[in-house]
CSV table of C-alpha atoms and ligand atoms in Angstrom, one decimal:
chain,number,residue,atom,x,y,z
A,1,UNK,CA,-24.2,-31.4,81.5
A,2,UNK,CA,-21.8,-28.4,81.2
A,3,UNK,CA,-19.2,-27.1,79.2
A,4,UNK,CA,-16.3,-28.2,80.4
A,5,UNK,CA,-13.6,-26.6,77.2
A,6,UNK,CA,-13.9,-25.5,73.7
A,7,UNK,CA,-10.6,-26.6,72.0
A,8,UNK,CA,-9.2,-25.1,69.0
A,9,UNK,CA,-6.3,-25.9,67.1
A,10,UNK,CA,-3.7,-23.5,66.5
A,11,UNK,CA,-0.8,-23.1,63.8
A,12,UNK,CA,1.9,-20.7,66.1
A,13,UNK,CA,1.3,-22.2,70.0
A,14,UNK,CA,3.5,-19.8,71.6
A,15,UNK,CA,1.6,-16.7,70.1
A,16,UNK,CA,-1.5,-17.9,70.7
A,17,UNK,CA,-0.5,-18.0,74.6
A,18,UNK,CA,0.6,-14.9,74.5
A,19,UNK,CA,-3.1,-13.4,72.9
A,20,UNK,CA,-4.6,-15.4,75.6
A,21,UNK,CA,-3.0,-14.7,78.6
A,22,UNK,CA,-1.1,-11.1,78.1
A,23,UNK,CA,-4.4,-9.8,75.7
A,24,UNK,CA,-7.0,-11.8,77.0
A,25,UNK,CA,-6.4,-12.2,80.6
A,26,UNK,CA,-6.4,-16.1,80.8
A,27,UNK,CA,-4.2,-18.1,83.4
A,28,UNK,CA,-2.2,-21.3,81.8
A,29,UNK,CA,-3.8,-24.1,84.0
A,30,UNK,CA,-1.9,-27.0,82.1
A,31,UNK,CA,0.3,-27.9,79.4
A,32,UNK,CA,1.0,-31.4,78.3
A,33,UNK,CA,1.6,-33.6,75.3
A,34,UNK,CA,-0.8,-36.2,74.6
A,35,UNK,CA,1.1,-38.7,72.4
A,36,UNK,CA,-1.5,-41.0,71.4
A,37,UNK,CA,-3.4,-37.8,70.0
A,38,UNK,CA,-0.5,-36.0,68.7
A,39,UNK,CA,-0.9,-33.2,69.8
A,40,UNK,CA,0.5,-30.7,72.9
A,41,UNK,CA,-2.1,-29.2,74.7
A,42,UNK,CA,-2.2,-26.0,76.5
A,43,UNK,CA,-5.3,-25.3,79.2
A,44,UNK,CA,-6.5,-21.6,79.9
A,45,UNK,CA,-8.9,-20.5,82.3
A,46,UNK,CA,-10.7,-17.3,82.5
A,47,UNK,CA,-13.3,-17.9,85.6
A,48,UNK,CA,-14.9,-21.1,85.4
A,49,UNK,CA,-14.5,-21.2,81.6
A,50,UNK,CA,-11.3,-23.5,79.7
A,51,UNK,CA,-10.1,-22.8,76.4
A,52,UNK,CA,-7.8,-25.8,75.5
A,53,UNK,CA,-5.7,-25.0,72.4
A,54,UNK,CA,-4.1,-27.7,70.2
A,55,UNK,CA,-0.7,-27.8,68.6
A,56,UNK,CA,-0.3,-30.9,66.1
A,57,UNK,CA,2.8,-32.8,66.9
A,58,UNK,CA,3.1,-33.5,63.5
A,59,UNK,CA,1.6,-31.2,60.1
A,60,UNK,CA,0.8,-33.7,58.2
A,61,UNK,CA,-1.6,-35.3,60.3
A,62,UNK,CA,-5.1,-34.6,60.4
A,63,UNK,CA,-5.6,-32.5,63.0
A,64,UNK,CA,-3.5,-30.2,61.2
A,65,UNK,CA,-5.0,-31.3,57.6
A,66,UNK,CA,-8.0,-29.8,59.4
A,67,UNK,CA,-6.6,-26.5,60.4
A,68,UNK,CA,-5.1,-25.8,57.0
A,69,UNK,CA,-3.6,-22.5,56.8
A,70,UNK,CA,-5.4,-21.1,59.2
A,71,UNK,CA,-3.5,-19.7,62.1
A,72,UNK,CA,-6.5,-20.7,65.0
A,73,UNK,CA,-9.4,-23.1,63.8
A,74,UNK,CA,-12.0,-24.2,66.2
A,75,UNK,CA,-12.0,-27.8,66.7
A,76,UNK,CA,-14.5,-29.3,69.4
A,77,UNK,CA,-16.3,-28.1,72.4
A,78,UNK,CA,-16.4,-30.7,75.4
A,79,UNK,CA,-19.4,-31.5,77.7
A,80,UNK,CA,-19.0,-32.8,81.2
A,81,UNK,CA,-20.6,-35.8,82.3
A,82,UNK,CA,-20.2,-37.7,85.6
A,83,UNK,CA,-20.4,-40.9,84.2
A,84,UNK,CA,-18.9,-41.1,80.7
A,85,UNK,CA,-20.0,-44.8,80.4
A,86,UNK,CA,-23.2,-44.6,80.8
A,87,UNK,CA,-23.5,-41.4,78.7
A,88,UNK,CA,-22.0,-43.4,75.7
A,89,UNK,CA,-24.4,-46.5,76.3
A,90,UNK,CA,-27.1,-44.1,76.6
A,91,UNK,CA,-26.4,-42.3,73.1
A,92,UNK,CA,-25.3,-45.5,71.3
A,93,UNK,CA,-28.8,-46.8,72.5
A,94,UNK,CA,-30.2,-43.4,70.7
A,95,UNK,CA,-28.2,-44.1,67.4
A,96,UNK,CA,-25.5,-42.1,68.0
A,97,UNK,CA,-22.6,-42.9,66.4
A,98,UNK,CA,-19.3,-42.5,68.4
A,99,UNK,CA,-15.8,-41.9,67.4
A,100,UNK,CA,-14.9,-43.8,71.1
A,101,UNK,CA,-16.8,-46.7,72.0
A,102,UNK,CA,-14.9,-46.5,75.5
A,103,UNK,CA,-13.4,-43.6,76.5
A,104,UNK,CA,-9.2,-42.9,76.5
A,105,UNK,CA,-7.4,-41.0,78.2
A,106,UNK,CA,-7.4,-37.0,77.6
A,107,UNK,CA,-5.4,-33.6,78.9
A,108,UNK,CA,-5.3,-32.9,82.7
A,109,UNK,CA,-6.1,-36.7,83.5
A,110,UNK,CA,-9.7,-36.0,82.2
A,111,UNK,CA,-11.7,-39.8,80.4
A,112,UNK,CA,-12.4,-38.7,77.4
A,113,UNK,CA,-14.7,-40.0,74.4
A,114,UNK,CA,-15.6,-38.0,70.7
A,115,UNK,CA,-18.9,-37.9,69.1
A,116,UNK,CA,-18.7,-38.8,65.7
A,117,UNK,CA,-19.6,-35.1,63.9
A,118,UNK,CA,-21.9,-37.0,61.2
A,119,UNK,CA,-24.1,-37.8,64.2
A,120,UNK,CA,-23.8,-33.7,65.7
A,121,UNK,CA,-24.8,-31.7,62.2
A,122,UNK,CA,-21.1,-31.3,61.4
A,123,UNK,CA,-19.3,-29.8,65.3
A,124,UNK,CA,-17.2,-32.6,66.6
A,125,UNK,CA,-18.5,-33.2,70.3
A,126,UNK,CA,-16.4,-34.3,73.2
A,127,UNK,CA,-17.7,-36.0,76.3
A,128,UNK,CA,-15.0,-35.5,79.5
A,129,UNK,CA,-15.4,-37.4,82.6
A,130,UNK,CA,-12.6,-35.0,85.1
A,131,UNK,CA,-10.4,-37.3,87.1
B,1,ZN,ZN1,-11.0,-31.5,74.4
């Protein structure tokens, strides 16, 4: 297993571009909107690392309720797997208790599934199966 991104959820998207890339030295790798998640997302790379940052669609929902006033907030970091349905049996089996019992559909046509933070001491966990 590897890292595959560390999201975090920002307040001003456009700025936080801009720190990333012009500051920083990222390259934008991807921007979409994931509906269903409400959220737009914009991937970074620097090497083989990806910072994904997350702009609710809408303030009021919880993604943002968990941002606050914050103008950046860590959200989740996301492990690769190669086979995200076997890794979700396999922690299920272990007691783990999982957000996704099947995984959905995430940024850059990645198979996603969450962890369920009461199972991870408290860092929400994301398991990414890349297309
Ligand atoms: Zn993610």
């Amino acid at each position: 297993m590897t890292i595959d991104h560390v999201a975090i959820v920002v307040k001003d998207l456009e700025a936080t571009i801009a720190l990333y890339t012009n500051t920083l030295g990222f390259d934008q790798v991807y921007r979409e909107t994931i509906a269903d998640q409400g959220v737009e997302v914009v991937g970074l790379r620097a090497g083989d690392s990806i910072i994904e940052l997350l702009r609710p669609l809408d303030e009021e929902s919880p993604i943002a309720k968990f941002r606050g006033d914050a103008p950046t907030k860590l959200h989740h970091t996301a492990y690769r797997v190669d086979d995200i349905e076997a890794k979700i049996a396999q922690l299920t089996a272990n007691g783990v208790r999982m957000i996704d019992q099947h995984p959905r559909d995430g940024a850059h046509g990645n198979r996603i599934a969450f962890i369920h933070p009461k199972s991870t001491g408290g860092v929400l966990i994301e398991l990414c199966q890349p297309r």
